[in-house]
């Protein structure tokens, strides 16, 4: 079975794991598609996750700072330190691993052969893309709620 089969089932599995159902499932599909895959399969250039990962990075930072301030931290340095401790490649990668995100991403053939998700920042970027997709689909509060469910930020 190739990575394109059972696509709807894979999308539903991700939605169940993050506790969010997409109104526009194509955003989730895009968040799970690597640039290498789009190049290899001839998908339109806008169908890969890179822009969503950049957006998701910003959304995660806003959600974390908002949560830290809501906890009563008001010193700029303390906010920055808490954000740096909560949002880093290792932490985002671990969260992606906890929900089994790698098994749902559409990797390029070379990426799959090299198992690129096992090292570096790749899996963290996949989680960022997922959060970016949630943000575009539902807004800031659903994105923050997914981050709460994943344990990155505390409940308000």
PDB file of N, CA, C and O in Angstrom, residues 39-75:
ATOM      1  N   UNK A  39       6.977  17.612  -5.362  1.00  0.00           N
ATOM      2  CA  UNK A  39       7.851  17.648  -6.539  1.00  0.00           C
ATOM      3  C   UNK A  39       7.864  16.300  -7.257  1.00  0.00           C
ATOM      4  O   UNK A  39       7.846  16.237  -8.481  1.00  0.00           O
ATOM      5  N   UNK A  40       7.880  15.219  -6.494  1.00  0.00           N
ATOM      6  CA  UNK A  40       7.944  13.879  -7.085  1.00  0.00           C
ATOM      7  C   UNK A  40       6.630  13.447  -7.723  1.00  0.00           C
ATOM      8  O   UNK A  40       6.634  12.679  -8.675  1.00  0.00           O
ATOM      9  N   UNK A  41       5.528  13.921  -7.181  1.00  0.00           N
ATOM     10  CA  UNK A  41       4.224  13.446  -7.657  1.00  0.00           C
ATOM     11  C   UNK A  41       3.533  14.426  -8.591  1.00  0.00           C
ATOM     12  O   UNK A  41       2.448  14.126  -9.087  1.00  0.00           O
ATOM     13  N   UNK A  42       4.134  15.596  -8.800  1.00  0.00           N
ATOM     14  CA  UNK A  42       3.538  16.565  -9.710  1.00  0.00           C
ATOM     15  C   UNK A  42       2.377  17.341  -9.129  1.00  0.00           C
ATOM     16  O   UNK A  42       1.585  17.930  -9.861  1.00  0.00           O
ATOM     17  N   UNK A  43       2.261  17.347  -7.805  1.00  0.00           N
ATOM     18  CA  UNK A  43       1.213  18.153  -7.174  1.00  0.00           C
ATOM     19  C   UNK A  43       1.507  19.633  -7.397  1.00  0.00           C
ATOM     20  O   UNK A  43       2.666  20.015  -7.584  1.00  0.00           O
ATOM     21  N   UNK A  44       0.483  20.475  -7.326  1.00  0.00           N
ATOM     22  CA  UNK A  44       0.735  21.912  -7.460  1.00  0.00           C
ATOM     23  C   UNK A  44       1.703  22.391  -6.374  1.00  0.00           C
ATOM     24  O   UNK A  44       1.706  21.860  -5.258  1.00  0.00           O
ATOM     25  N   UNK A  45       2.525  23.382  -6.697  1.00  0.00           N
ATOM     26  CA  UNK A  45       3.561  23.818  -5.751  1.00  0.00           C
ATOM     27  C   UNK A  45       3.018  24.330  -4.418  1.00  0.00           C
ATOM     28  O   UNK A  45       3.730  24.291  -3.421  1.00  0.00           O
ATOM     29  N   UNK A  46       1.787  24.784  -4.384  1.00  0.00           N
ATOM     30  CA  UNK A  46       1.232  25.294  -3.123  1.00  0.00           C
ATOM     31  C   UNK A  46       0.685  24.185  -2.223  1.00  0.00           C
ATOM     32  O   UNK A  46       0.150  24.459  -1.154  1.00  0.00           O
ATOM     33  N   UNK A  47       0.837  22.941  -2.613  1.00  0.00           N
ATOM     34  CA  UNK A  47       0.257  21.834  -1.846  1.00  0.00           C
ATOM     35  C   UNK A  47       1.206  21.217  -0.825  1.00  0.00           C
ATOM     36  O   UNK A  47       0.940  20.139  -0.311  1.00  0.00           O
ATOM     37  N   UNK A  48       2.304  21.881  -0.509  1.00  0.00           N
ATOM     38  CA  UNK A  48       3.194  21.327   0.507  1.00  0.00           C
ATOM     39  C   UNK A  48       3.129  22.162   1.778  1.00  0.00           C
ATOM     40  O   UNK A  48       2.576  23.253   1.814  1.00  0.00           O
ATOM     41  N   UNK A  49       3.704  21.645   2.817  1.00  0.00           N
ATOM     42  CA  UNK A  49       3.544  22.185   4.165  1.00  0.00           C
ATOM     43  C   UNK A  49       4.387  23.395   4.534  1.00  0.00           C
ATOM     44  O   UNK A  49       4.163  23.993   5.591  1.00  0.00           O
ATOM     45  N   UNK A  50       5.348  23.787   3.738  1.00  0.00           N
ATOM     46  CA  UNK A  50       6.329  24.775   4.191  1.00  0.00           C
ATOM     47  C   UNK A  50       5.726  26.082   4.714  1.00  0.00           C
ATOM     48  O   UNK A  50       6.098  26.553   5.790  1.00  0.00           O
ATOM     49  N   UNK A  51       4.797  26.671   3.976  1.00  0.00           N
ATOM     50  CA  UNK A  51       4.186  27.930   4.432  1.00  0.00           C
ATOM     51  C   UNK A  51       3.394  27.710   5.721  1.00  0.00           C
ATOM     52  O   UNK A  51       3.412  28.563   6.624  1.00  0.00           O
ATOM     53  N   UNK A  52       2.725  26.561   5.818  1.00  0.00           N
ATOM     54  CA  UNK A  52       1.962  26.265   7.032  1.00  0.00           C
ATOM     55  C   UNK A  52       2.884  26.090   8.236  1.00  0.00           C
ATOM     56  O   UNK A  52       2.518  26.462   9.352  1.00  0.00           O
ATOM     57  N   UNK A  53       4.069  25.542   8.014  1.00  0.00           N
ATOM     58  CA  UNK A  53       5.027  25.381   9.116  1.00  0.00           C
ATOM     59  C   UNK A  53       5.494  26.739   9.628  1.00  0.00           C
ATOM     60  O   UNK A  53       5.614  26.949  10.838  1.00  0.00           O
ATOM     61  N   UNK A  54       5.732  27.662   8.717  1.00  0.00           N
ATOM     62  CA  UNK A  54       6.138  29.014   9.122  1.00  0.00           C
ATOM     63  C   UNK A  54       5.020  29.684   9.911  1.00  0.00           C
ATOM     64  O   UNK A  54       5.258  30.286  10.969  1.00  0.00           O
ATOM     65  N   UNK A  55       3.798  29.566   9.421  1.00  0.00           N
ATOM     66  CA  UNK A  55       2.643  30.122  10.121  1.00  0.00           C
ATOM     67  C   UNK A  55       2.466  29.443  11.479  1.00  0.00           C
ATOM     68  O   UNK A  55       2.254  30.112  12.501  1.00  0.00           O
ATOM     69  N   UNK A  56       2.563  28.129  11.496  1.00  0.00           N
ATOM     70  CA  UNK A  56       2.386  27.381  12.744  1.00  0.00           C
ATOM     71  C   UNK A  56       3.408  27.756  13.794  1.00  0.00           C
ATOM     72  O   UNK A  56       3.079  27.828  14.976  1.00  0.00           O
ATOM     73  N   UNK A  57       4.631  28.008  13.382  1.00  0.00           N
ATOM     74  CA  UNK A  57       5.675  28.452  14.307  1.00  0.00           C
ATOM     75  C   UNK A  57       5.238  29.738  15.007  1.00  0.00           C
ATOM     76  O   UNK A  57       5.342  29.867  16.228  1.00  0.00           O
ATOM     77  N   UNK A  58       4.718  30.676  14.233  1.00  0.00           N
ATOM     78  CA  UNK A  58       4.261  31.952  14.803  1.00  0.00           C
ATOM     79  C   UNK A  58       3.055  31.744  15.723  1.00  0.00           C
ATOM     80  O   UNK A  58       2.981  32.327  16.816  1.00  0.00           O
ATOM     81  N   UNK A  59       2.121  30.904  15.322  1.00  0.00           N
ATOM     82  CA  UNK A  59       0.916  30.636  16.119  1.00  0.00           C
ATOM     83  C   UNK A  59       1.311  29.992  17.445  1.00  0.00           C
ATOM     84  O   UNK A  59       0.786  30.366  18.508  1.00  0.00           O
ATOM     85  N   UNK A  60       2.219  29.034  17.395  1.00  0.00           N
ATOM     86  CA  UNK A  60       2.672  28.379  18.624  1.00  0.00           C
ATOM     87  C   UNK A  60       3.300  29.404  19.569  1.00  0.00           C
ATOM     88  O   UNK A  60       3.008  29.412  20.773  1.00  0.00           O
ATOM     89  N   UNK A  61       4.138  30.278  19.040  1.00  0.00           N
ATOM     90  CA  UNK A  61       4.762  31.299  19.881  1.00  0.00           C
ATOM     91  C   UNK A  61       3.727  32.208  20.525  1.00  0.00           C
ATOM     92  O   UNK A  61       3.813  32.507  21.717  1.00  0.00           O
ATOM     93  N   UNK A  62       2.741  32.646  19.765  1.00  0.00           N
ATOM     94  CA  UNK A  62       1.687  33.511  20.315  1.00  0.00           C
ATOM     95  C   UNK A  62       0.902  32.761  21.393  1.00  0.00           C
ATOM     96  O   UNK A  62       0.645  33.302  22.483  1.00  0.00           O
ATOM     97  N   UNK A  63       0.514  31.528  21.116  1.00  0.00           N
ATOM     98  CA  UNK A  63      -0.278  30.759  22.076  1.00  0.00           C
ATOM     99  C   UNK A  63       0.486  30.538  23.376  1.00  0.00           C
ATOM    100  O   UNK A  63      -0.083  30.647  24.469  1.00  0.00           O
ATOM    101  N   UNK A  64       1.771  30.259  23.261  1.00  0.00           N
ATOM    102  CA  UNK A  64       2.582  30.022  24.451  1.00  0.00           C
ATOM    103  C   UNK A  64       2.744  31.309  25.258  1.00  0.00           C
ATOM    104  O   UNK A  64       2.567  31.311  26.478  1.00  0.00           O
ATOM    105  N   UNK A  65       3.060  32.407  24.601  1.00  0.00           N
ATOM    106  CA  UNK A  65       3.205  33.679  25.319  1.00  0.00           C
ATOM    107  C   UNK A  65       1.881  34.067  25.972  1.00  0.00           C
ATOM    108  O   UNK A  65       1.849  34.496  27.129  1.00  0.00           O
ATOM    109  N   UNK A  66       0.795  33.906  25.255  1.00  0.00           N
ATOM    110  CA  UNK A  66      -0.532  34.210  25.808  1.00  0.00           C
ATOM    111  C   UNK A  66      -0.802  33.372  27.060  1.00  0.00           C
ATOM    112  O   UNK A  66      -1.294  33.880  28.076  1.00  0.00           O
ATOM    113  N   UNK A  67      -0.470  32.080  27.010  1.00  0.00           N
ATOM    114  CA  UNK A  67      -0.689  31.196  28.158  1.00  0.00           C
ATOM    115  C   UNK A  67       0.205  31.577  29.333  1.00  0.00           C
ATOM    116  O   UNK A  67      -0.240  31.558  30.485  1.00  0.00           O
ATOM    117  N   UNK A  68       1.445  31.934  29.057  1.00  0.00           N
ATOM    118  CA  UNK A  68       2.370  32.326  30.121  1.00  0.00           C
ATOM    119  C   UNK A  68       1.879  33.604  30.809  1.00  0.00           C
ATOM    120  O   UNK A  68       1.867  33.704  32.037  1.00  0.00           O
ATOM    121  N   UNK A  69       1.425  34.579  30.028  1.00  0.00           N
ATOM    122  CA  UNK A  69       0.895  35.820  30.597  1.00  0.00           C
ATOM    123  C   UNK A  69      -0.380  35.525  31.406  1.00  0.00           C
ATOM    124  O   UNK A  69      -0.572  36.071  32.490  1.00  0.00           O
ATOM    125  N   UNK A  70      -1.225  34.626  30.893  1.00  0.00           N
ATOM    126  CA  UNK A  70      -2.455  34.269  31.612  1.00  0.00           C
ATOM    127  C   UNK A  70      -2.149  33.601  32.953  1.00  0.00           C
ATOM    128  O   UNK A  70      -2.949  33.684  33.886  1.00  0.00           O
ATOM    129  N   UNK A  71      -0.976  32.962  33.057  1.00  0.00           N
ATOM    130  CA  UNK A  71      -0.556  32.356  34.325  1.00  0.00           C
ATOM    131  C   UNK A  71      -0.058  33.395  35.318  1.00  0.00           C
ATOM    132  O   UNK A  71       0.272  33.066  36.450  1.00  0.00           O
ATOM    133  N   UNK A  72       0.051  34.654  34.891  1.00  0.00           N
ATOM    134  CA  UNK A  72       0.468  35.711  35.798  1.00  0.00           C
ATOM    135  C   UNK A  72       1.908  36.158  35.648  1.00  0.00           C
ATOM    136  O   UNK A  72       2.399  36.933  36.466  1.00  0.00           O
ATOM    137  N   UNK A  73       2.582  35.686  34.642  1.00  0.00           N
ATOM    138  CA  UNK A  73       3.965  36.114  34.407  1.00  0.00           C
ATOM    139  C   UNK A  73       3.916  37.385  33.565  1.00  0.00           C
ATOM    140  O   UNK A  73       3.309  37.401  32.499  1.00  0.00           O
ATOM    141  N   UNK A  74       4.531  38.450  34.068  1.00  0.00           N
ATOM    142  CA  UNK A  74       4.452  39.737  33.362  1.00  0.00           C
ATOM    143  C   UNK A  74       5.810  40.357  33.058  1.00  0.00           C
ATOM    144  O   UNK A  74       5.890  41.344  32.350  1.00  0.00           O
ATOM    145  N   UNK A  75       6.873  39.750  33.586  1.00  0.00           N
ATOM    146  CA  UNK A  75       8.215  40.244  33.316  1.00  0.00           C
ATOM    147  C   UNK A  75       8.661  39.744  31.950  1.00  0.00           C
ATOM    148  O   UNK A  75       8.599  38.541  31.661  1.00  0.00           O
TER     149      UNK A  75
END
